[in-house]
Amino acid sequence: MSGENSDSATCSETTLTVNGKPHTLLVDHRRVLLDVLREDLDLWGARKGCDHGQCGACTVLVDGRRVNSCLLLAVSLDGSEVRTVEGLGDGEELHPLQQAFLNRDAFQCGYCTPGQLCSALGMLDEAAAGHPSRVTGETPAGRPVPLDRDEIRERLNGNLCRCGAYPRIVDAVEDVIR
């Protein structure tokens, strides 16, 4: 059972498919996805930074969309697919974004890196699907949005890096889209 002081009145059975593997848990209604990932599933990649949805350290993908996992109640995601940084690669093979981050030294302390990677992957999918951002120019509806440095920076602006690795993060994303 999830949580130490949980009882059946405040818990619900919740099924999440995390990194391709289904998990059915008894989850307290007050627990957020971030805590379930870290405390119940031992997935430590998503980080608890601000715990207010302002830093992006907890970013994961839910049903293909990037989210701040510190803000989402886990029970509200019953039946959802969750992808964390641990699920990006394929066994020993790194995801192209992970490899680009390594090649470009796009991290320093590494605390924000899991959230940056998940956000970058979500951002690439959003742009490919034609979702505009604040800086997107004229693009026909439904057409992929071209990603230049300004577009990448705008789309990743919800993920903070205290070390200031932003230029290298943008370089790494550019390497993947080339």
Short mmCIF file of C-alpha atoms in Angstrom, two decimals:
data_model
loop_
_atom_site.label_atom_id
_atom_site.label_comp_id
_atom_site.label_asym_id
_atom_site.label_seq_id
_atom_site.Cartn_x
_atom_site.Cartn_y
_atom_site.Cartn_z
CA MET A 1 0.00 0.00 0.00
CA SER A 2 1.28 3.47 -0.87
CA GLY A 3 1.81 5.96 1.92
CA GLU A 4 2.26 5.26 5.60
CA ASN A 5 -1.04 6.59 6.97
CA SER A 6 -3.31 5.51 4.15
CA ASP A 7 -6.64 3.82 4.57
CA SER A 8 -9.11 2.61 1.98
CA ALA A 9 -11.31 5.72 2.39
CA THR A 10 -8.53 8.00 1.15
CA CYS A 11 -6.92 5.62 -1.35
CA SER A 12 -7.77 4.37 -4.80
CA GLU A 13 -6.33 1.58 -6.87
CA THR A 14 -4.48 3.31 -9.66
CA THR A 15 -2.85 1.76 -12.69
CA LEU A 16 -0.03 3.59 -14.42
CA THR A 17 2.08 2.29 -17.26
CA VAL A 18 5.52 3.65 -16.45
CA ASN A 19 8.26 3.29 -19.05
CA GLY A 20 6.24 0.55 -20.73
CA LYS A 21 5.57 -1.49 -17.58
CA PRO A 22 2.13 -1.52 -15.90
CA HIS A 23 1.96 -0.82 -12.16
CA THR A 24 -1.18 -1.09 -10.07
CA LEU A 25 -0.87 0.72 -6.76
CA LEU A 26 -3.12 1.68 -3.89
CA VAL A 27 -2.53 5.44 -3.86
CA ASP A 28 -3.57 8.05 -1.33
CA HIS A 29 -5.71 10.69 -3.05
CA ARG A 30 -3.38 13.46 -1.87
CA ARG A 31 -0.16 12.07 -3.36
CA VAL A 32 1.37 13.59 -6.46
CA LEU A 33 2.88 11.64 -9.34
CA LEU A 34 6.42 12.73 -8.45
CA ASP A 35 6.21 11.12 -5.01
CA VAL A 36 4.72 7.91 -6.39
CA LEU A 37 7.50 7.65 -8.98
CA ARG A 38 10.26 8.27 -6.47
CA GLU A 39 8.95 6.59 -3.33
CA ASP A 40 6.90 3.68 -4.66
CA LEU A 41 8.55 2.84 -7.99
CA ASP A 42 12.16 3.78 -7.09
CA LEU A 43 12.49 6.00 -10.17
CA TRP A 44 14.74 8.76 -8.89
CA GLY A 45 15.33 10.64 -12.17
CA ALA A 46 12.54 13.18 -11.80
CA ARG A 47 13.67 15.60 -9.11
CA LYS A 48 11.83 17.52 -6.45
CA GLY A 49 13.09 21.05 -6.99
CA CYS A 50 10.63 23.75 -6.01
CA ASP A 51 7.62 21.45 -5.42
CA HIS A 52 5.46 24.24 -6.93
CA GLY A 53 5.70 23.57 -10.69
CA GLN A 54 8.04 26.49 -11.31
CA CYS A 55 11.44 24.88 -11.95
CA GLY A 56 10.77 21.91 -14.25
CA ALA A 57 13.10 19.50 -12.42
CA CYS A 58 10.19 17.06 -12.08
CA THR A 59 9.19 17.09 -15.77
CA VAL A 60 8.04 13.73 -17.15
CA LEU A 61 5.85 12.76 -20.10
CA VAL A 62 2.24 11.69 -19.47
CA ASP A 63 0.48 10.29 -22.50
CA GLY A 64 3.20 11.92 -24.61
CA ARG A 65 2.81 15.42 -23.14
CA ARG A 66 5.32 17.01 -20.80
CA VAL A 67 4.04 17.75 -17.32
CA ASN A 68 5.31 18.89 -13.94
CA SER A 69 4.86 15.71 -11.93
CA CYS A 70 4.92 17.62 -8.62
CA LEU A 71 1.53 19.17 -9.50
CA LEU A 72 -0.45 16.15 -10.69
CA LEU A 73 -2.38 13.94 -8.32
CA ALA A 74 -1.42 10.36 -9.15
CA VAL A 75 -5.00 9.04 -8.86
CA SER A 76 -6.10 11.45 -11.60
CA LEU A 77 -3.77 9.67 -14.01
CA ASP A 78 -5.30 6.20 -13.72
CA GLY A 79 -4.76 4.41 -17.05
CA SER A 80 -2.13 6.89 -18.25
CA GLU A 81 1.26 6.16 -19.77
CA VAL A 82 4.16 7.83 -17.99
CA ARG A 83 7.65 8.11 -19.41
CA THR A 84 10.51 9.20 -17.20
CA VAL A 85 14.15 9.84 -17.98
CA GLU A 86 14.83 6.21 -17.02
CA GLY A 87 12.63 5.14 -19.95
CA LEU A 88 14.24 7.27 -22.65
CA GLY A 89 17.03 4.94 -23.71
CA ASP A 90 16.79 1.38 -24.98
CA GLY A 91 18.76 -0.80 -22.60
CA GLU A 92 22.40 0.24 -22.86
CA GLU A 93 21.62 2.43 -25.90
CA LEU A 94 21.12 6.09 -25.00
CA HIS A 95 18.30 8.12 -26.50
CA PRO A 96 19.67 10.57 -29.10
CA LEU A 97 18.89 13.48 -26.75
CA GLN A 98 20.84 11.83 -23.92
CA GLN A 99 23.79 11.27 -26.25
CA ALA A 100 23.64 14.86 -27.49
CA PHE A 101 23.60 16.16 -23.89
CA LEU A 102 26.72 14.09 -23.20
CA ASN A 103 28.44 15.16 -26.43
CA ARG A 104 27.72 18.85 -25.80
CA ASP A 105 28.39 18.73 -22.04
CA ALA A 106 24.91 20.18 -21.62
CA PHE A 107 24.86 19.79 -17.87
CA GLN A 108 26.99 20.73 -14.90
CA CYS A 109 25.60 19.56 -11.59
CA GLY A 110 23.02 17.41 -13.40
CA TYR A 111 20.13 18.12 -11.04
CA CYS A 112 17.89 19.56 -13.76
CA THR A 113 19.07 17.23 -16.53
CA PRO A 114 16.30 14.56 -16.26
CA GLY A 115 13.62 17.25 -16.47
CA GLN A 116 15.48 19.03 -19.28
CA LEU A 117 15.66 15.78 -21.27
CA CYS A 118 11.97 14.92 -20.82
CA SER A 119 10.98 18.48 -21.63
CA ALA A 120 13.16 18.51 -24.75
CA LEU A 121 11.62 15.27 -25.99
CA GLY A 122 8.10 16.57 -25.36
CA MET A 123 8.98 19.86 -27.04
CA LEU A 124 10.27 18.07 -30.15
CA ASP A 125 7.02 16.10 -30.42
CA GLU A 126 4.92 19.26 -29.91
CA ALA A 127 6.82 21.12 -32.64
CA ALA A 128 6.55 18.15 -35.01
CA ALA A 129 2.78 18.13 -34.44
CA GLY A 130 2.59 21.84 -35.32
CA HIS A 131 1.88 23.26 -31.86
CA PRO A 132 2.95 26.92 -31.92
CA SER A 133 4.81 28.75 -29.17
CA ARG A 134 4.91 32.45 -28.32
CA VAL A 135 7.72 33.01 -30.86
CA THR A 136 6.42 30.80 -33.68
CA GLY A 137 6.10 32.67 -36.93
CA GLU A 138 3.56 31.95 -39.64
CA THR A 139 3.26 28.20 -40.01
CA PRO A 140 0.31 26.47 -41.67
CA ALA A 141 -1.88 24.73 -39.08
CA GLY A 142 -0.84 21.16 -38.47
CA ARG A 143 2.56 21.58 -40.13
CA PRO A 144 5.74 21.00 -38.14
CA VAL A 145 7.16 24.12 -36.56
CA PRO A 146 10.77 24.80 -37.60
CA LEU A 147 13.01 24.89 -34.55
CA ASP A 148 15.62 27.62 -34.47
CA ARG A 149 17.50 28.68 -31.32
CA ASP A 150 14.81 31.20 -30.31
CA GLU A 151 12.06 28.61 -30.73
CA ILE A 152 14.00 26.02 -28.71
CA ARG A 153 14.73 28.49 -25.90
CA GLU A 154 11.10 29.58 -25.73
CA ARG A 155 9.82 26.02 -25.61
CA LEU A 156 12.28 24.98 -22.88
CA ASN A 157 11.85 28.11 -20.76
CA GLY A 158 9.92 26.29 -18.01
CA ASN A 159 12.98 24.24 -17.09
CA LEU A 160 15.48 26.09 -14.94
CA CYS A 161 19.21 25.36 -14.73
CA ARG A 162 20.96 27.00 -11.80
CA CYS A 163 24.34 26.25 -13.40
CA GLY A 164 23.49 28.16 -16.58
CA ALA A 165 24.05 25.37 -19.11
CA TYR A 166 21.35 26.81 -21.40
CA PRO A 167 23.53 27.45 -24.49
CA ARG A 168 24.80 23.86 -24.45
CA ILE A 169 21.31 22.49 -23.89
CA VAL A 170 20.12 24.38 -26.97
CA ASP A 171 23.17 23.10 -28.89
CA ALA A 172 22.29 19.53 -27.91
CA VAL A 173 18.67 19.89 -29.05
CA GLU A 174 19.87 21.40 -32.34
CA ASP A 175 22.15 18.40 -32.85
CA VAL A 176 19.17 16.07 -32.55
CA ILE A 177 16.98 17.96 -35.03
CA ARG A 178 19.65 18.23 -37.72
#
